[in-house]
Amino acid sequence: MRAIVFATNNAHKLEEVQKALPSIEVKSLKAVNFEGEIPEDHETLEENSAQKADFITEHTGLDCFADDTGLEVEALNGAPGVYSARYAGEHGNSEANMEKLLSELEGNSNRNAQFRTVVTLNLDGKQHQFEGICKGTITTEKQGDKGFGYDPIFIPEGYSKTFAELDMSVKNAISHRGLAVQKLVDFLNKQA
């Protein structure tokens, strides 16, 4: 079984991706004895994703993939976008990020948004990128307790429940990360 490192410290993302890639051993950073922060200081999801993958490949010498994801809200000109994880200031404070977003959209009838993920794969000395987009709308209040990040306020197109209310298998099949990872899986299966 091929082993590839997933360059993330986010346990939720790791779990989602491991379930989506059963034929590949997806190793955590901890499993390859990497501790510390991975830089992501660029202005686009594509650049951040590549920066993270390159950083881990350089530090471990292993094949690796990394993702960067942003919630892009139409009424906010694509914000929070690349700054989604630190929208309210502190990195990874989901509650504060959701509160800020809901506050900024208060009274706005345009609730259209999309989650966009870019996965960068470093494999056998070559780099490949895969994109996944999930369109939907932002709710007016949090709903559900599954998932992470903005999941309680995002309703994917064609559904009446937020990501935080949907079963993980449903979310993985339709989510931005699920779609990008499926492209990664298809690509890896062709390499086998």
JSON list of C-alpha atoms in Angstrom, two decimals:
[
{"chain": "A", "resi": 1, "resn": "MET", "atom": "CA", "xyz": [0.00, 0.00, 0.00]},
{"chain": "A", "resi": 2, "resn": "ARG", "atom": "CA", "xyz": [1.37, 3.39, -1.02]},
{"chain": "A", "resi": 3, "resn": "ALA", "atom": "CA", "xyz": [1.91, 5.87, 1.83]},
{"chain": "A", "resi": 4, "resn": "ILE", "atom": "CA", "xyz": [1.55, 9.61, 1.41]},
{"chain": "A", "resi": 5, "resn": "VAL", "atom": "CA", "xyz": [1.79, 12.31, 4.06]},
{"chain": "A", "resi": 6, "resn": "PHE", "atom": "CA", "xyz": [-1.14, 14.70, 4.45]},
{"chain": "A", "resi": 7, "resn": "ALA", "atom": "CA", "xyz": [0.34, 18.06, 5.44]},
{"chain": "A", "resi": 8, "resn": "THR", "atom": "CA", "xyz": [-2.21, 19.11, 8.04]},
{"chain": "A", "resi": 9, "resn": "ASN", "atom": "CA", "xyz": [-2.44, 19.49, 11.79]},
{"chain": "A", "resi": 10, "resn": "ASN", "atom": "CA", "xyz": [-6.25, 19.45, 11.56]},
{"chain": "A", "resi": 11, "resn": "ALA", "atom": "CA", "xyz": [-7.49, 16.11, 12.93]},
{"chain": "A", "resi": 12, "resn": "HIS", "atom": "CA", "xyz": [-10.95, 16.62, 11.35]},
{"chain": "A", "resi": 13, "resn": "LYS", "atom": "CA", "xyz": [-9.47, 17.06, 7.86]},
{"chain": "A", "resi": 14, "resn": "LEU", "atom": "CA", "xyz": [-7.19, 14.06, 8.36]},
{"chain": "A", "resi": 15, "resn": "GLU", "atom": "CA", "xyz": [-10.13, 11.85, 9.36]},
{"chain": "A", "resi": 16, "resn": "GLU", "atom": "CA", "xyz": [-12.23, 13.02, 6.36]},
{"chain": "A", "resi": 17, "resn": "VAL", "atom": "CA", "xyz": [-9.39, 12.33, 3.92]},
{"chain": "A", "resi": 18, "resn": "GLN", "atom": "CA", "xyz": [-8.44, 8.94, 5.42]},
{"chain": "A", "resi": 19, "resn": "LYS", "atom": "CA", "xyz": [-12.04, 7.79, 4.90]},
{"chain": "A", "resi": 20, "resn": "ALA", "atom": "CA", "xyz": [-11.97, 9.03, 1.30]},
{"chain": "A", "resi": 21, "resn": "LEU", "atom": "CA", "xyz": [-8.65, 7.26, 0.52]},
{"chain": "A", "resi": 22, "resn": "PRO", "atom": "CA", "xyz": [-9.01, 3.71, 1.88]},
{"chain": "A", "resi": 23, "resn": "SER", "atom": "CA", "xyz": [-6.54, 2.21, -0.63]},
{"chain": "A", "resi": 24, "resn": "ILE", "atom": "CA", "xyz": [-3.68, 4.54, 0.40]},
{"chain": "A", "resi": 25, "resn": "GLU", "atom": "CA", "xyz": [-2.01, 4.87, 3.76]},
{"chain": "A", "resi": 26, "resn": "VAL", "atom": "CA", "xyz": [-2.53, 8.55, 4.58]},
{"chain": "A", "resi": 27, "resn": "LYS", "atom": "CA", "xyz": [0.05, 9.44, 7.21]},
{"chain": "A", "resi": 28, "resn": "SER", "atom": "CA", "xyz": [-0.36, 12.28, 9.65]},
{"chain": "A", "resi": 29, "resn": "LEU", "atom": "CA", "xyz": [2.43, 14.74, 10.36]},
{"chain": "A", "resi": 30, "resn": "LYS", "atom": "CA", "xyz": [2.76, 13.16, 13.79]},
{"chain": "A", "resi": 31, "resn": "ALA", "atom": "CA", "xyz": [3.27, 9.73, 12.18]},
{"chain": "A", "resi": 32, "resn": "VAL", "atom": "CA", "xyz": [6.30, 11.08, 10.28]},
{"chain": "A", "resi": 33, "resn": "ASN", "atom": "CA", "xyz": [7.61, 12.86, 13.40]},
{"chain": "A", "resi": 34, "resn": "PHE", "atom": "CA", "xyz": [6.95, 16.36, 12.11]},
{"chain": "A", "resi": 35, "resn": "GLU", "atom": "CA", "xyz": [5.99, 18.89, 14.71]},
{"chain": "A", "resi": 36, "resn": "GLY", "atom": "CA", "xyz": [5.63, 22.59, 14.27]},
{"chain": "A", "resi": 37, "resn": "GLU", "atom": "CA", "xyz": [3.83, 25.05, 12.09]},
{"chain": "A", "resi": 38, "resn": "ILE", "atom": "CA", "xyz": [3.61, 24.85, 8.33]},
{"chain": "A", "resi": 39, "resn": "PRO", "atom": "CA", "xyz": [3.87, 28.22, 6.63]},
{"chain": "A", "resi": 40, "resn": "GLU", "atom": "CA", "xyz": [0.94, 29.52, 4.60]},
{"chain": "A", "resi": 41, "resn": "ASP", "atom": "CA", "xyz": [1.55, 33.18, 3.95]},
{"chain": "A", "resi": 42, "resn": "HIS", "atom": "CA", "xyz": [0.46, 33.63, 0.34]},
{"chain": "A", "resi": 43, "resn": "GLU", "atom": "CA", "xyz": [-2.53, 35.45, -1.12]},
{"chain": "A", "resi": 44, "resn": "THR", "atom": "CA", "xyz": [-4.21, 32.54, -2.95]},
{"chain": "A", "resi": 45, "resn": "LEU", "atom": "CA", "xyz": [-5.40, 29.05, -2.06]},
{"chain": "A", "resi": 46, "resn": "GLU", "atom": "CA", "xyz": [-3.27, 27.62, -4.90]},
{"chain": "A", "resi": 47, "resn": "GLU", "atom": "CA", "xyz": [-0.07, 29.22, -3.58]},
{"chain": "A", "resi": 48, "resn": "ASN", "atom": "CA", "xyz": [-0.72, 28.26, 0.06]},
{"chain": "A", "resi": 49, "resn": "SER", "atom": "CA", "xyz": [-1.53, 24.68, -0.87]},
{"chain": "A", "resi": 50, "resn": "ALA", "atom": "CA", "xyz": [1.70, 24.35, -2.89]},
{"chain": "A", "resi": 51, "resn": "GLN", "atom": "CA", "xyz": [3.75, 26.07, -0.17]},
{"chain": "A", "resi": 52, "resn": "LYS", "atom": "CA", "xyz": [2.53, 23.60, 2.46]},
{"chain": "A", "resi": 53, "resn": "ALA", "atom": "CA", "xyz": [3.15, 20.53, 0.27]},
{"chain": "A", "resi": 54, "resn": "ASP", "atom": "CA", "xyz": [6.63, 21.76, -0.68]},
{"chain": "A", "resi": 55, "resn": "PHE", "atom": "CA", "xyz": [7.51, 22.51, 2.94]},
{"chain": "A", "resi": 56, "resn": "ILE", "atom": "CA", "xyz": [6.63, 18.99, 4.14]},
{"chain": "A", "resi": 57, "resn": "THR", "atom": "CA", "xyz": [8.27, 17.27, 1.15]},
{"chain": "A", "resi": 58, "resn": "GLU", "atom": "CA", "xyz": [11.47, 19.25, 1.78]},
{"chain": "A", "resi": 59, "resn": "HIS", "atom": "CA", "xyz": [11.44, 18.45, 5.51]},
{"chain": "A", "resi": 60, "resn": "THR", "atom": "CA", "xyz": [10.54, 14.75, 5.26]},
{"chain": "A", "resi": 61, "resn": "GLY", "atom": "CA", "xyz": [11.68, 13.69, 1.79]},
{"chain": "A", "resi": 62, "resn": "LEU", "atom": "CA", "xyz": [8.31, 11.97, 1.37]},
{"chain": "A", "resi": 63, "resn": "ASP", "atom": "CA", "xyz": [5.50, 12.24, -1.16]},
{"chain": "A", "resi": 64, "resn": "CYS", "atom": "CA", "xyz": [2.93, 14.56, 0.28]},
{"chain": "A", "resi": 65, "resn": "PHE", "atom": "CA", "xyz": [-0.28, 16.41, -0.38]},
{"chain": "A", "resi": 66, "resn": "ALA", "atom": "CA", "xyz": [-1.67, 19.53, 1.23]},
{"chain": "A", "resi": 67, "resn": "ASP", "atom": "CA", "xyz": [-4.85, 21.49, 0.89]},
{"chain": "A", "resi": 68, "resn": "ASP", "atom": "CA", "xyz": [-5.98, 25.01, 1.40]},
{"chain": "A", "resi": 69, "resn": "THR", "atom": "CA", "xyz": [-9.63, 25.85, 1.67]},
{"chain": "A", "resi": 70, "resn": "GLY", "atom": "CA", "xyz": [-11.57, 29.05, 1.72]},
{"chain": "A", "resi": 71, "resn": "LEU", "atom": "CA", "xyz": [-15.17, 30.09, 2.12]},
{"chain": "A", "resi": 72, "resn": "GLU", "atom": "CA", "xyz": [-15.93, 32.64, -0.58]},
{"chain": "A", "resi": 73, "resn": "VAL", "atom": "CA", "xyz": [-19.02, 34.78, 0.08]},
{"chain": "A", "resi": 74, "resn": "GLU", "atom": "CA", "xyz": [-20.48, 36.60, -2.91]},
{"chain": "A", "resi": 75, "resn": "ALA", "atom": "CA", "xyz": [-21.80, 39.65, -0.98]},
{"chain": "A", "resi": 76, "resn": "LEU", "atom": "CA", "xyz": [-18.35, 40.09, 0.63]},
{"chain": "A", "resi": 77, "resn": "ASN", "atom": "CA", "xyz": [-16.47, 40.06, -2.70]},
{"chain": "A", "resi": 78, "resn": "GLY", "atom": "CA", "xyz": [-15.12, 36.57, -2.05]},
{"chain": "A", "resi": 79, "resn": "ALA", "atom": "CA", "xyz": [-14.13, 37.13, 1.59]},
{"chain": "A", "resi": 80, "resn": "PRO", "atom": "CA", "xyz": [-13.08, 35.54, 3.86]},
{"chain": "A", "resi": 81, "resn": "GLY", "atom": "CA", "xyz": [-11.43, 33.39, 1.14]},
{"chain": "A", "resi": 82, "resn": "VAL", "atom": "CA", "xyz": [-7.77, 32.59, 1.82]},
{"chain": "A", "resi": 83, "resn": "TYR", "atom": "CA", "xyz": [-8.19, 34.15, 5.30]},
{"chain": "A", "resi": 84, "resn": "SER", "atom": "CA", "xyz": [-11.08, 31.87, 6.33]},
{"chain": "A", "resi": 85, "resn": "ALA", "atom": "CA", "xyz": [-9.28, 30.17, 9.24]},
{"chain": "A", "resi": 86, "resn": "ARG", "atom": "CA", "xyz": [-8.21, 33.51, 10.76]},
{"chain": "A", "resi": 87, "resn": "TYR", "atom": "CA", "xyz": [-11.09, 35.73, 9.65]},
{"chain": "A", "resi": 88, "resn": "ALA", "atom": "CA", "xyz": [-11.83, 37.05, 13.15]},
{"chain": "A", "resi": 89, "resn": "GLY", "atom": "CA", "xyz": [-8.15, 37.35, 14.07]},
{"chain": "A", "resi": 90, "resn": "GLU", "atom": "CA", "xyz": [-7.08, 34.25, 16.00]},
{"chain": "A", "resi": 91, "resn": "HIS", "atom": "CA", "xyz": [-6.24, 31.28, 13.75]},
{"chain": "A", "resi": 92, "resn": "GLY", "atom": "CA", "xyz": [-8.77, 28.45, 13.98]},
{"chain": "A", "resi": 93, "resn": "ASN", "atom": "CA", "xyz": [-11.35, 30.17, 16.21]},
{"chain": "A", "resi": 94, "resn": "SER", "atom": "CA", "xyz": [-14.41, 28.84, 14.38]},
{"chain": "A", "resi": 95, "resn": "GLU", "atom": "CA", "xyz": [-16.98, 30.40, 16.72]},
{"chain": "A", "resi": 96, "resn": "ALA", "atom": "CA", "xyz": [-15.50, 33.89, 16.33]},
{"chain": "A", "resi": 97, "resn": "ASN", "atom": "CA", "xyz": [-15.15, 33.43, 12.55]},
{"chain": "A", "resi": 98, "resn": "MET", "atom": "CA", "xyz": [-18.81, 32.39, 12.18]},
{"chain": "A", "resi": 99, "resn": "GLU", "atom": "CA", "xyz": [-20.02, 35.24, 14.42]},
{"chain": "A", "resi": 100, "resn": "LYS", "atom": "CA", "xyz": [-18.07, 37.81, 12.38]},
{"chain": "A", "resi": 101, "resn": "LEU", "atom": "CA", "xyz": [-19.38, 36.42, 9.08]},
{"chain": "A", "resi": 102, "resn": "LEU", "atom": "CA", "xyz": [-23.01, 36.29, 10.25]},
{"chain": "A", "resi": 103, "resn": "SER", "atom": "CA", "xyz": [-22.69, 39.83, 11.61]},
{"chain": "A", "resi": 104, "resn": "GLU", "atom": "CA", "xyz": [-21.30, 41.13, 8.30]},
{"chain": "A", "resi": 105, "resn": "LEU", "atom": "CA", "xyz": [-24.15, 39.50, 6.36]},
{"chain": "A", "resi": 106, "resn": "GLU", "atom": "CA", "xyz": [-26.89, 40.70, 8.73]},
{"chain": "A", "resi": 107, "resn": "GLY", "atom": "CA", "xyz": [-29.77, 42.13, 6.70]},
{"chain": "A", "resi": 108, "resn": "ASN", "atom": "CA", "xyz": [-28.18, 41.09, 3.40]},
{"chain": "A", "resi": 109, "resn": "SER", "atom": "CA", "xyz": [-30.47, 39.01, 1.17]},
{"chain": "A", "resi": 110, "resn": "ASN", "atom": "CA", "xyz": [-27.55, 37.73, -0.94]},
{"chain": "A", "resi": 111, "resn": "ARG", "atom": "CA", "xyz": [-26.37, 34.70, 1.04]},
{"chain": "A", "resi": 112, "resn": "ASN", "atom": "CA", "xyz": [-24.63, 32.94, -1.89]},
{"chain": "A", "resi": 113, "resn": "ALA", "atom": "CA", "xyz": [-21.28, 31.40, -1.09]},
{"chain": "A", "resi": 114, "resn": "GLN", "atom": "CA", "xyz": [-18.97, 28.60, -2.08]},
{"chain": "A", "resi": 115, "resn": "PHE", "atom": "CA", "xyz": [-16.34, 26.53, -0.36]},
{"chain": "A", "resi": 116, "resn": "ARG", "atom": "CA", "xyz": [-13.27, 26.05, -2.54]},
{"chain": "A", "resi": 117, "resn": "THR", "atom": "CA", "xyz": [-10.42, 23.62, -1.86]},
{"chain": "A", "resi": 118, "resn": "VAL", "atom": "CA", "xyz": [-7.16, 23.31, -3.73]},
{"chain": "A", "resi": 119, "resn": "VAL", "atom": "CA", "xyz": [-5.13, 20.13, -3.11]},
{"chain": "A", "resi": 120, "resn": "THR", "atom": "CA", "xyz": [-1.47, 20.07, -4.14]},
{"chain": "A", "resi": 121, "resn": "LEU", "atom": "CA", "xyz": [0.20, 16.69, -4.56]},
{"chain": "A", "resi": 122, "resn": "ASN", "atom": "CA", "xyz": [3.97, 16.24, -4.65]},
{"chain": "A", "resi": 123, "resn": "LEU", "atom": "CA", "xyz": [4.50, 12.79, -6.12]},
{"chain": "A", "resi": 124, "resn": "ASP", "atom": "CA", "xyz": [7.70, 11.32, -7.53]},
{"chain": "A", "resi": 125, "resn": "GLY", "atom": "CA", "xyz": [9.25, 14.77, -7.98]},
{"chain": "A", "resi": 126, "resn": "LYS", "atom": "CA", "xyz": [6.28, 16.29, -9.82]},
{"chain": "A", "resi": 127, "resn": "GLN", "atom": "CA", "xyz": [3.52, 18.59, -8.59]},
{"chain": "A", "resi": 128, "resn": "HIS", "atom": "CA", "xyz": [-0.19, 18.33, -9.41]},
{"chain": "A", "resi": 129, "resn": "GLN", "atom": "CA", "xyz": [-3.15, 20.45, -8.26]},
{"chain": "A", "resi": 130, "resn": "PHE", "atom": "CA", "xyz": [-6.82, 19.50, -7.92]},
{"chain": "A", "resi": 131, "resn": "GLU", "atom": "CA", "xyz": [-9.73, 21.83, -7.18]},
{"chain": "A", "resi": 132, "resn": "GLY", "atom": "CA", "xyz": [-13.10, 21.17, -5.59]},
{"chain": "A", "resi": 133, "resn": "ILE", "atom": "CA", "xyz": [-15.97, 23.66, -5.31]},
{"chain": "A", "resi": 134, "resn": "CYS", "atom": "CA", "xyz": [-19.21, 23.32, -3.36]},
{"chain": "A", "resi": 135, "resn": "LYS", "atom": "CA", "xyz": [-21.76, 26.08, -3.92]},
{"chain": "A", "resi": 136, "resn": "GLY", "atom": "CA", "xyz": [-24.39, 26.94, -1.35]},
{"chain": "A", "resi": 137, "resn": "THR", "atom": "CA", "xyz": [-25.77, 29.61, 0.95]},
{"chain": "A", "resi": 138, "resn": "ILE", "atom": "CA", "xyz": [-25.00, 31.05, 4.37]},
{"chain": "A", "resi": 139, "resn": "THR", "atom": "CA", "xyz": [-27.67, 30.63, 7.05]},
{"chain": "A", "resi": 140, "resn": "THR", "atom": "CA", "xyz": [-28.73, 33.37, 9.45]},
{"chain": "A", "resi": 141, "resn": "GLU", "atom": "CA", "xyz": [-27.85, 31.26, 12.49]},
{"chain": "A", "resi": 142, "resn": "LYS", "atom": "CA", "xyz": [-25.78, 28.18, 13.37]},
{"chain": "A", "resi": 143, "resn": "GLN", "atom": "CA", "xyz": [-27.43, 24.79, 12.83]},
{"chain": "A", "resi": 144, "resn": "GLY", "atom": "CA", "xyz": [-26.02, 21.36, 13.71]},
{"chain": "A", "resi": 145, "resn": "ASP", "atom": "CA", "xyz": [-23.07, 20.09, 15.71]},
{"chain": "A", "resi": 146, "resn": "LYS", "atom": "CA", "xyz": [-21.13, 17.88, 13.27]},
{"chain": "A", "resi": 147, "resn": "GLY", "atom": "CA", "xyz": [-18.20, 18.98, 11.16]},
{"chain": "A", "resi": 148, "resn": "PHE", "atom": "CA", "xyz": [-15.93, 21.91, 11.88]},
{"chain": "A", "resi": 149, "resn": "GLY", "atom": "CA", "xyz": [-15.12, 25.44, 10.75]},
{"chain": "A", "resi": 150, "resn": "TYR", "atom": "CA", "xyz": [-18.02, 27.14, 9.00]},
{"chain": "A", "resi": 151, "resn": "ASP", "atom": "CA", "xyz": [-20.04, 23.89, 8.62]},
{"chain": "A", "resi": 152, "resn": "PRO", "atom": "CA", "xyz": [-22.89, 25.02, 10.97]},
{"chain": "A", "resi": 153, "resn": "ILE", "atom": "CA", "xyz": [-23.70, 28.06, 8.76]},
{"chain": "A", "resi": 154, "resn": "PHE", "atom": "CA", "xyz": [-23.26, 26.62, 5.24]},
{"chain": "A", "resi": 155, "resn": "ILE", "atom": "CA", "xyz": [-26.08, 24.87, 3.38]},
{"chain": "A", "resi": 156, "resn": "PRO", "atom": "CA", "xyz": [-24.84, 23.12, 0.22]},
{"chain": "A", "resi": 157, "resn": "GLU", "atom": "CA", "xyz": [-26.83, 23.61, -2.99]},
{"chain": "A", "resi": 158, "resn": "GLY", "atom": "CA", "xyz": [-29.66, 21.08, -3.32]},
{"chain": "A", "resi": 159, "resn": "TYR", "atom": "CA", "xyz": [-29.89, 20.43, 0.44]},
{"chain": "A", "resi": 160, "resn": "SER", "atom": "CA", "xyz": [-31.92, 21.91, 3.27]},
{"chain": "A", "resi": 161, "resn": "LYS", "atom": "CA", "xyz": [-29.43, 21.08, 6.02]},
{"chain": "A", "resi": 162, "resn": "THR", "atom": "CA", "xyz": [-26.06, 22.59, 6.87]},
{"chain": "A", "resi": 163, "resn": "PHE", "atom": "CA", "xyz": [-22.82, 20.63, 6.55]},
{"chain": "A", "resi": 164, "resn": "ALA", "atom": "CA", "xyz": [-22.94, 20.35, 10.36]},
{"chain": "A", "resi": 165, "resn": "GLU", "atom": "CA", "xyz": [-26.28, 18.52, 10.15]},
{"chain": "A", "resi": 166, "resn": "LEU", "atom": "CA", "xyz": [-25.39, 16.12, 7.33]},
{"chain": "A", "resi": 167, "resn": "ASP", "atom": "CA", "xyz": [-23.92, 12.67, 7.86]},
{"chain": "A", "resi": 168, "resn": "MET", "atom": "CA", "xyz": [-20.15, 12.57, 7.24]},
{"chain": "A", "resi": 169, "resn": "SER", "atom": "CA", "xyz": [-20.57, 10.19, 4.27]},
{"chain": "A", "resi": 170, "resn": "VAL", "atom": "CA", "xyz": [-22.99, 12.61, 2.58]},
{"chain": "A", "resi": 171, "resn": "LYS", "atom": "CA", "xyz": [-20.75, 15.59, 3.28]},
{"chain": "A", "resi": 172, "resn": "ASN", "atom": "CA", "xyz": [-17.66, 13.79, 1.93]},
{"chain": "A", "resi": 173, "resn": "ALA", "atom": "CA", "xyz": [-19.49, 12.95, -1.30]},
{"chain": "A", "resi": 174, "resn": "ILE", "atom": "CA", "xyz": [-20.52, 16.55, -2.07]},
{"chain": "A", "resi": 175, "resn": "SER", "atom": "CA", "xyz": [-18.06, 18.78, -0.22]},
{"chain": "A", "resi": 176, "resn": "HIS", "atom": "CA", "xyz": [-15.35, 20.92, -1.76]},
{"chain": "A", "resi": 177, "resn": "ARG", "atom": "CA", "xyz": [-12.65, 18.85, -0.03]},
{"chain": "A", "resi": 178, "resn": "GLY", "atom": "CA", "xyz": [-14.42, 15.62, -0.96]},
{"chain": "A", "resi": 179, "resn": "LEU", "atom": "CA", "xyz": [-14.52, 16.64, -4.63]},
{"chain": "A", "resi": 180, "resn": "ALA", "atom": "CA", "xyz": [-10.86, 17.75, -4.69]},
{"chain": "A", "resi": 181, "resn": "VAL", "atom": "CA", "xyz": [-9.79, 14.58, -2.86]},
{"chain": "A", "resi": 182, "resn": "GLN", "atom": "CA", "xyz": [-11.80, 12.45, -5.31]},
{"chain": "A", "resi": 183, "resn": "LYS", "atom": "CA", "xyz": [-9.80, 14.02, -8.17]},
{"chain": "A", "resi": 184, "resn": "LEU", "atom": "CA", "xyz": [-6.63, 13.20, -6.19]},
{"chain": "A", "resi": 185, "resn": "VAL", "atom": "CA", "xyz": [-7.83, 9.61, -5.64]},
{"chain": "A", "resi": 186, "resn": "ASP", "atom": "CA", "xyz": [-8.66, 9.16, -9.34]},
{"chain": "A", "resi": 187, "resn": "PHE", "atom": "CA", "xyz": [-5.23, 10.48, -10.26]},
{"chain": "A", "resi": 188, "resn": "LEU", "atom": "CA", "xyz": [-3.45, 8.23, -7.73]},
{"chain": "A", "resi": 189, "resn": "ASN", "atom": "CA", "xyz": [-5.40, 5.18, -8.90]},
{"chain": "A", "resi": 190, "resn": "LYS", "atom": "CA", "xyz": [-4.19, 5.81, -12.47]},
{"chain": "A", "resi": 191, "resn": "GLN", "atom": "CA", "xyz": [-0.60, 5.86, -11.17]},
{"chain": "A", "resi": 192, "resn": "ALA", "atom": "CA", "xyz": [-0.95, 2.47, -9.47]}
]
